[in-house]
PDB file of C-alpha atoms in Angstrom:
ATOM      1  CA  ASN M 179     101.465  73.449 100.577  1.00 63.00           C
ATOM      2  CA  ALA M 180      98.908  72.996 103.388  1.00 78.00           C
ATOM      3  CA  GLY M 181     100.108  75.686 105.861  1.00 94.00           C
ATOM      4  CA  VAL M 182      97.894  75.516 108.975  1.00 97.00           C
ATOM      5  CA  THR M 183      95.223  72.814 109.007  1.00 97.00           C
ATOM      6  CA  GLN M 184      92.360  72.738 111.490  1.00 98.00           C
ATOM      7  CA  THR M 185      89.899  69.936 112.161  1.00 97.00           C
ATOM      8  CA  PRO M 186      86.976  69.775 112.322  1.00 97.00           C
ATOM      9  CA  LYS M 187      85.651  72.677 110.226  1.00 97.00           C
ATOM     10  CA  PHE M 188      82.217  72.615 111.870  1.00 97.00           C
ATOM     11  CA  GLN M 189      80.915  71.185 115.126  1.00 97.00           C
ATOM     12  CA  VAL M 190      77.724  71.328 117.162  1.00 98.00           C
ATOM     13  CA  LEU M 191      77.944  70.391 120.830  1.00 97.00           C
ATOM     14  CA  LYS M 192      75.438  70.136 123.605  1.00 98.00           C
ATOM     15  CA  THR M 193      76.093  72.040 126.819  1.00 98.00           C
ATOM     16  CA  GLY M 194      78.409  70.036 129.031  1.00 97.00           C
ATOM     17  CA  GLN M 195      79.948  67.946 126.264  1.00 98.00           C
ATOM     18  CA  SER M 196      83.679  67.959 125.683  1.00 97.00           C
ATOM     19  CA  MET M 197      85.702  68.100 122.509  1.00 97.00           C
ATOM     20  CA  THR M 198      89.196  68.746 121.176  1.00 98.00           C
ATOM     21  CA  LEU M 199      89.997  71.033 118.269  1.00 98.00           C
ATOM     22  CA  GLN M 200      93.046  69.915 116.347  1.00 98.00           C
ATOM     23  CA  CYS M 201      95.620  72.102 114.621  1.00 98.00           C
ATOM     24  CA  ALA M 202      98.715  71.143 112.648  1.00 97.00           C
ATOM     25  CA  GLN M 203     101.222  73.270 110.728  1.00 97.00           C
ATOM     26  CA  ASP M 204     103.818  72.184 108.199  1.00 96.00           C
ATOM     27  CA  MET M 205     105.940  75.355 108.121  1.00 93.00           C
ATOM     28  CA  ASN M 206     108.318  74.314 110.917  1.00 93.00           C
ATOM     29  CA  HIS M 207     107.198  77.259 113.040  1.00 92.00           C
ATOM     30  CA  ASN M 208     108.048  77.357 116.716  1.00 92.00           C
ATOM     31  CA  SER M 209     105.074  79.441 117.878  1.00 93.00           C
ATOM     32  CA  MET M 210     101.430  78.451 117.705  1.00 95.00           C
ATOM     33  CA  TYR M 211      98.263  80.224 118.861  1.00 95.00           C
ATOM     34  CA  TRP M 212      94.566  79.680 119.438  1.00 97.00           C
ATOM     35  CA  TYR M 213      92.171  82.608 118.891  1.00 96.00           C
ATOM     36  CA  ARG M 214      88.441  82.932 119.024  1.00 97.00           C
ATOM     37  CA  GLN M 215      86.553  85.391 116.820  1.00 96.00           C
ATOM     38  CA  ASP M 216      83.147  86.712 117.813  1.00 94.00           C
ATOM     39  CA  PRO M 217      80.984  89.398 116.176  1.00 88.00           C
ATOM     40  CA  GLY M 218      81.822  92.786 117.642  1.00 83.00           C
ATOM     41  CA  MET M 219      84.734  91.377 119.656  1.00 86.00           C
ATOM     42  CA  GLY M 220      87.348  90.700 117.014  1.00 87.00           C
ATOM     43  CA  LEU M 221      90.129  88.166 117.446  1.00 92.00           C
ATOM     44  CA  ARG M 222      90.967  87.297 121.043  1.00 93.00           C
ATOM     45  CA  LEU M 223      93.911  85.155 122.071  1.00 94.00           C
ATOM     46  CA  ILE M 224      93.009  82.091 124.138  1.00 96.00           C
ATOM     47  CA  TYR M 225      96.358  80.337 124.563  1.00 96.00           C
ATOM     48  CA  TYR M 226      99.690  80.300 122.847  1.00 93.00           C
ATOM     49  CA  SER M 227     102.789  78.129 122.733  1.00 94.00           C
ATOM     50  CA  ALA M 228     106.162  79.706 122.097  1.00 90.00           C
ATOM     51  CA  SER M 229     107.823  76.341 121.566  1.00 89.00           C
ATOM     52  CA  GLU M 230     107.272  72.635 121.974  1.00 90.00           C
ATOM     53  CA  GLY M 231     106.553  71.840 125.612  1.00 89.00           C
ATOM     54  CA  THR M 232     105.489  75.356 126.645  1.00 92.00           C
ATOM     55  CA  THR M 233     102.063  76.960 126.790  1.00 95.00           C
ATOM     56  CA  ASP M 234     100.814  80.274 128.164  1.00 94.00           C
ATOM     57  CA  LYS M 235      97.446  81.880 128.769  1.00 95.00           C
ATOM     58  CA  GLY M 236      96.180  84.631 126.532  1.00 93.00           C
ATOM     59  CA  GLU M 237      93.355  87.109 127.017  1.00 91.00           C
ATOM     60  CA  VAL M 238      90.447  84.632 127.404  1.00 95.00           C
ATOM     61  CA  PRO M 239      91.747  81.239 128.684  1.00 96.00           C
ATOM     62  CA  ASN M 240      88.906  80.288 131.054  1.00 96.00           C
ATOM     63  CA  GLY M 241      87.092  77.104 130.045  1.00 97.00           C
ATOM     64  CA  TYR M 242      89.893  75.897 127.768  1.00 98.00           C
ATOM     65  CA  ASN M 243      92.979  73.731 127.966  1.00 97.00           C
ATOM     66  CA  VAL M 244      95.713  73.234 125.403  1.00 98.00           C
ATOM     67  CA  SER M 245      98.371  70.692 124.554  1.00 97.00           C
ATOM     68  CA  ARG M 246     101.440  71.253 122.408  1.00 96.00           C
ATOM     69  CA  LEU M 247     101.833  67.664 121.313  1.00 88.00           C
ATOM     70  CA  ASN M 248     104.957  68.255 119.228  1.00 95.00           C
ATOM     71  CA  LYS M 249     106.345  71.037 117.064  1.00 95.00           C
ATOM     72  CA  ARG M 250     103.627  70.559 114.434  1.00 96.00           C
ATOM     73  CA  GLU M 251     100.506  70.099 116.532  1.00 97.00           C
ATOM     74  CA  PHE M 252      98.652  72.291 119.033  1.00 98.00           C
ATOM     75  CA  SER M 253      95.236  71.198 120.301  1.00 98.00           C
ATOM     76  CA  LEU M 254      92.514  73.092 122.148  1.00 98.00           C
ATOM     77  CA  ARG M 255      90.181  71.252 124.496  1.00 98.00           C
ATOM     78  CA  LEU M 256      86.811  72.274 125.857  1.00 97.00           C
ATOM     79  CA  GLU M 257      86.150  70.095 128.910  1.00 94.00           C
ATOM     80  CA  SER M 258      82.535  71.142 129.521  1.00 96.00           C
ATOM     81  CA  ALA M 259      81.190  73.242 126.677  1.00 97.00           C
ATOM     82  CA  ALA M 260      78.990  76.262 127.414  1.00 98.00           C
ATOM     83  CA  PRO M 261      76.854  78.361 125.028  1.00 97.00           C
ATOM     84  CA  SER M 262      79.264  81.269 125.639  1.00 97.00           C
ATOM     85  CA  GLN M 263      81.911  79.228 123.822  1.00 98.00           C
ATOM     86  CA  THR M 264      79.945  79.373 120.582  1.00 98.00           C
ATOM     87  CA  SER M 265      82.456  81.032 118.281  1.00 98.00           C
ATOM     88  CA  VAL M 266      84.801  80.625 115.352  1.00 98.00           C
ATOM     89  CA  TYR M 267      88.152  79.293 116.498  1.00 98.00           C
ATOM     90  CA  PHE M 268      91.360  79.992 114.603  1.00 98.00           C
ATOM     91  CA  CYS M 269      94.712  78.356 115.019  1.00 97.00           C
ATOM     92  CA  ALA M 270      97.774  80.280 113.862  1.00 96.00           C
ATOM     93  CA  SER M 271     101.499  79.750 113.702  1.00 94.00           C
ATOM     94  CA  SER M 272     104.463  82.032 113.296  1.00 92.00           C
ATOM     95  CA  ASP M 273     108.221  82.109 113.076  1.00 86.00           C
ATOM     96  CA  PRO M 274     109.891  84.191 115.812  1.00 76.00           C
ATOM     97  CA  GLY M 275     112.126  85.805 113.197  1.00 78.00           C
ATOM     98  CA  TYR M 276     109.159  87.445 111.541  1.00 77.00           C
ATOM     99  CA  THR M 277     106.081  89.391 112.543  1.00 77.00           C
ATOM    100  CA  GLU M 278     103.492  87.540 110.457  1.00 84.00           C
ATOM    101  CA  ALA M 279     100.952  85.048 111.749  1.00 89.00           C
ATOM    102  CA  PHE M 280      99.617  82.346 109.439  1.00 93.00           C
ATOM    103  CA  PHE M 281      96.061  81.304 110.145  1.00 95.00           C
ATOM    104  CA  GLY M 282      94.079  78.157 109.547  1.00 97.00           C
ATOM    105  CA  GLN M 283      90.621  78.230 107.992  1.00 96.00           C
ATOM    106  CA  GLY M 284      88.805  78.109 111.308  1.00 97.00           C
ATOM    107  CA  THR M 285      86.454  75.814 113.217  1.00 97.00           C
ATOM    108  CA  ARG M 286      82.857  76.993 113.584  1.00 97.00           C
ATOM    109  CA  LEU M 287      81.615  75.721 116.928  1.00 98.00           C
ATOM    110  CA  THR M 288      78.033  75.986 118.134  1.00 98.00           C
ATOM    111  CA  VAL M 289      77.123  74.989 121.693  1.00 98.00           C
ATOM    112  CA  VAL M 290      73.392  74.467 122.249  1.00 97.00           C
TER     113      VAL M 290
ATOM    114  CA  GLN T 103      89.201 102.177 126.112  1.00 62.00           C
ATOM    115  CA  LYS T 104      90.514  99.401 123.876  1.00 74.00           C
ATOM    116  CA  GLU T 105      94.115  99.701 122.706  1.00 89.00           C
ATOM    117  CA  VAL T 106      93.038  99.503 119.061  1.00 94.00           C
ATOM    118  CA  GLU T 107      89.781 100.926 117.719  1.00 95.00           C
ATOM    119  CA  GLN T 108      88.349 100.048 114.323  1.00 95.00           C
ATOM    120  CA  ASP T 109      84.906 100.791 112.914  1.00 92.00           C
ATOM    121  CA  PRO T 110      83.243  97.438 112.154  1.00 90.00           C
ATOM    122  CA  GLY T 111      81.151  98.813 109.262  1.00 91.00           C
ATOM    123  CA  PRO T 112      79.789  97.516 107.013  1.00 95.00           C
ATOM    124  CA  LEU T 113      81.320  99.917 104.533  1.00 96.00           C
ATOM    125  CA  SER T 114      79.671  99.638 101.110  1.00 97.00           C
ATOM    126  CA  VAL T 115      81.143 101.411  98.060  1.00 97.00           C
ATOM    127  CA  PRO T 116      80.699 101.107  94.280  1.00 97.00           C
ATOM    128  CA  GLU T 117      83.252  99.285  92.159  1.00 98.00           C
ATOM    129  CA  GLY T 118      86.131 101.519  91.109  1.00 97.00           C
ATOM    130  CA  ALA T 119      85.916 103.786  94.163  1.00 97.00           C
ATOM    131  CA  ILE T 120      88.833 104.586  96.440  1.00 97.00           C
ATOM    132  CA  VAL T 121      88.370 102.923  99.813  1.00 98.00           C
ATOM    133  CA  SER T 122      89.789 104.231 103.072  1.00 97.00           C
ATOM    134  CA  LEU T 123      89.955 101.932 106.089  1.00 98.00           C
ATOM    135  CA  ASN T 124      91.238 103.242 109.403  1.00 97.00           C
ATOM    136  CA  CYS T 125      92.339 102.312 112.903  1.00 97.00           C
ATOM    137  CA  THR T 126      93.259 104.409 115.901  1.00 97.00           C
ATOM    138  CA  TYR T 127      95.369 103.243 118.794  1.00 96.00           C
ATOM    139  CA  SER T 128      96.277 104.444 122.252  1.00 94.00           C
ATOM    140  CA  ASN T 129      99.605 102.711 122.966  1.00 92.00           C
ATOM    141  CA  SER T 130     102.369 104.983 121.702  1.00 91.00           C
ATOM    142  CA  ALA T 131     104.828 102.063 121.925  1.00 90.00           C
ATOM    143  CA  PHE T 132     103.276 100.389 118.878  1.00 91.00           C
ATOM    144  CA  GLN T 133     105.778 100.573 116.024  1.00 89.00           C
ATOM    145  CA  TYR T 134     104.872  97.733 113.673  1.00 91.00           C
ATOM    146  CA  PHE T 135     101.597  97.875 111.834  1.00 93.00           C
ATOM    147  CA  MET T 136      99.840  95.293 109.732  1.00 94.00           C
ATOM    148  CA  TRP T 137      96.682  94.871 107.736  1.00 96.00           C
ATOM    149  CA  TYR T 138      95.113  91.436 107.435  1.00 96.00           C
ATOM    150  CA  ARG T 139      92.391  90.559 104.948  1.00 97.00           C
ATOM    151  CA  GLN T 140      89.797  87.945 105.835  1.00 97.00           C
ATOM    152  CA  TYR T 141      87.419  86.539 103.259  1.00 97.00           C
ATOM    153  CA  SER T 142      84.125  85.088 104.431  1.00 94.00           C
ATOM    154  CA  ARG T 143      84.577  81.737 106.201  1.00 93.00           C
ATOM    155  CA  LYS T 144      88.370  81.891 105.822  1.00 95.00           C
ATOM    156  CA  GLY T 145      91.250  82.719 108.132  1.00 96.00           C
ATOM    157  CA  PRO T 146      92.950  86.130 108.068  1.00 96.00           C
ATOM    158  CA  GLU T 147      95.968  86.554 105.791  1.00 95.00           C
ATOM    159  CA  LEU T 148      98.610  89.258 105.890  1.00 93.00           C
ATOM    160  CA  LEU T 149      98.074  91.975 103.285  1.00 95.00           C
ATOM    161  CA  MET T 150     100.427  94.810 104.249  1.00 92.00           C
ATOM    162  CA  TYR T 151     103.165  95.354 106.838  1.00 90.00           C
ATOM    163  CA  THR T 152     104.729  98.709 107.712  1.00 89.00           C
ATOM    164  CA  TYR T 153     107.172 100.045 110.253  1.00 84.00           C
ATOM    165  CA  SER T 154     107.050 103.503 111.802  1.00 75.00           C
ATOM    166  CA  SER T 155     105.443 106.457 110.013  1.00 80.00           C
ATOM    167  CA  GLY T 156     104.854 107.147 106.343  1.00 83.00           C
ATOM    168  CA  ASN T 157     103.366 105.353 103.381  1.00 89.00           C
ATOM    169  CA  LYS T 158     103.912 101.954 101.823  1.00 92.00           C
ATOM    170  CA  GLU T 159     102.457 101.040  98.461  1.00 94.00           C
ATOM    171  CA  ASP T 160     101.796  97.600  96.979  1.00 94.00           C
ATOM    172  CA  GLY T 161      99.837  97.609  93.762  1.00 97.00           C
ATOM    173  CA  ARG T 162      96.381  99.036  94.433  1.00 97.00           C
ATOM    174  CA  PHE T 163      96.970  99.069  98.190  1.00 98.00           C
ATOM    175  CA  THR T 164      98.621 101.821 100.241  1.00 97.00           C
ATOM    176  CA  ALA T 165      99.222 101.597 103.983  1.00 96.00           C
ATOM    177  CA  GLN T 166      99.720 104.852 105.832  1.00 96.00           C
ATOM    178  CA  VAL T 167     100.896 105.396 109.400  1.00 95.00           C
ATOM    179  CA  ASP T 168     100.645 108.670 111.329  1.00 94.00           C
ATOM    180  CA  LYS T 169     102.295 107.992 114.667  1.00 91.00           C
ATOM    181  CA  SER T 170     101.802 111.558 115.903  1.00 92.00           C
ATOM    182  CA  SER T 171      98.036 111.081 115.623  1.00 93.00           C
ATOM    183  CA  LYS T 172      98.126 107.347 116.481  1.00 94.00           C
ATOM    184  CA  TYR T 173      96.205 106.653 113.308  1.00 94.00           C
ATOM    185  CA  ILE T 174      96.740 104.109 110.527  1.00 96.00           C
ATOM    186  CA  SER T 175      94.970 103.777 107.209  1.00 97.00           C
ATOM    187  CA  LEU T 176      94.665 101.351 104.337  1.00 98.00           C
ATOM    188  CA  PHE T 177      93.696 102.792 100.951  1.00 98.00           C
ATOM    189  CA  ILE T 178      92.423 100.624  98.119  1.00 98.00           C
ATOM    190  CA  ARG T 179      92.421 102.195  94.657  1.00 98.00           C
ATOM    191  CA  ASP T 180      90.198 101.026  91.808  1.00 98.00           C
ATOM    192  CA  SER T 181      88.294  98.761  94.188  1.00 98.00           C
ATOM    193  CA  GLN T 182      87.029  95.445  92.825  1.00 98.00           C
ATOM    194  CA  PRO T 183      84.239  93.123  94.002  1.00 97.00           C
ATOM    195  CA  SER T 184      86.997  90.645  94.878  1.00 97.00           C
ATOM    196  CA  ASP T 185      88.194  93.151  97.519  1.00 98.00           C
ATOM    197  CA  SER T 186      85.000  92.506  99.492  1.00 98.00           C
ATOM    198  CA  ALA T 187      86.224  91.099 102.790  1.00 97.00           C
ATOM    199  CA  THR T 188      86.854  92.018 106.409  1.00 97.00           C
ATOM    200  CA  TYR T 189      90.039  94.025 106.952  1.00 98.00           C
ATOM    201  CA  LEU T 190      91.708  93.783 110.344  1.00 97.00           C
ATOM    202  CA  CYS T 191      94.436  96.105 111.491  1.00 96.00           C
ATOM    203  CA  ALA T 192      97.055  94.693 113.843  1.00 94.00           C
ATOM    204  CA  MET T 193     100.038  96.160 115.617  1.00 92.00           C
ATOM    205  CA  LYS T 194     102.801  95.374 118.052  1.00 90.00           C
ATOM    206  CA  THR T 195     105.611  97.083 119.898  1.00 87.00           C
ATOM    207  CA  TRP T 196     108.573  95.002 118.678  1.00 80.00           C
ATOM    208  CA  ALA T 197     109.688  93.300 115.493  1.00 77.00           C
ATOM    209  CA  GLY T 198     109.920  89.581 115.073  1.00 76.00           C
ATOM    210  CA  GLY T 199     108.520  87.288 117.717  1.00 75.00           C
ATOM    211  CA  GLY T 200     105.873  86.119 115.310  1.00 78.00           C
ATOM    212  CA  ALA T 201     102.401  86.956 116.525  1.00 81.00           C
ATOM    213  CA  ASP T 202     103.523  87.385 120.169  1.00 82.00           C
ATOM    214  CA  GLY T 203     102.099  90.621 121.474  1.00 83.00           C
ATOM    215  CA  LEU T 204     100.083  91.247 118.327  1.00 88.00           C
ATOM    216  CA  THR T 205      97.003  93.362 119.062  1.00 91.00           C
ATOM    217  CA  PHE T 206      94.152  93.224 116.560  1.00 93.00           C
ATOM    218  CA  GLY T 207      91.390  95.655 115.739  1.00 94.00           C
ATOM    219  CA  LYS T 208      87.890  94.236 115.466  1.00 94.00           C
ATOM    220  CA  GLY T 209      87.891  94.428 111.666  1.00 96.00           C
ATOM    221  CA  THR T 210      85.930  96.456 109.113  1.00 96.00           C
ATOM    222  CA  HIS T 211      83.555  94.595 106.811  1.00 96.00           C
ATOM    223  CA  LEU T 212      83.971  96.019 103.285  1.00 98.00           C
ATOM    224  CA  ILE T 213      81.491  95.446 100.451  1.00 98.00           C
ATOM    225  CA  ILE T 214      82.338  96.488  96.882  1.00 98.00           C
ATOM    226  CA  GLN T 215      79.175  96.742  94.818  1.00 97.00           C
ATOM    227  CA  PRO T 216      79.533  95.698  91.128  1.00 94.00           C
TER     228      PRO T 216
END
């Protein structure tokens, strides 16, 4: 009964390094999302994927790329990390027949 | 002005108190309203979901929507230390569609003192 699984849980990067955050869901949901959560800013949508093979920009897409590898997996890539990308990143999935989003436990990323 | 406004707190109350958490919004097209609860170092999880105006009760929790005032509330009765968490309101203009178009408040950090 895993739900939405994110890896890694914690990461420290140096400015300019790249990394990929992984997300997988086992609920057979079509839609998947990447959010970032910052103090005082709340949850902000980075990218989303309505179905396998499609991706769309959210509110704060600059500096990120995504890949919807298959129905289960949706990855977020930082090509050249910047301190402004220090945040907690959440992956979520949902079924288009409902209005609920299911969230993973988050990835705490620090860029120094 | 943000579409959804929520006081970030922290809000600290003694155990057993009635807690009132609130959000205001500016988009009159919002019709579906949710409250998510987020424990420290965890992802948000859906707590309550309401449509249109009125009250919805679930155990110690009551969600209230006043569309004329563009104001939603979450009441927690007989608050417990285990209720300590961040509560995020969320809303959207249409049903279904998963989290598409979901707009979140910034969250209120609630502390229940034993």
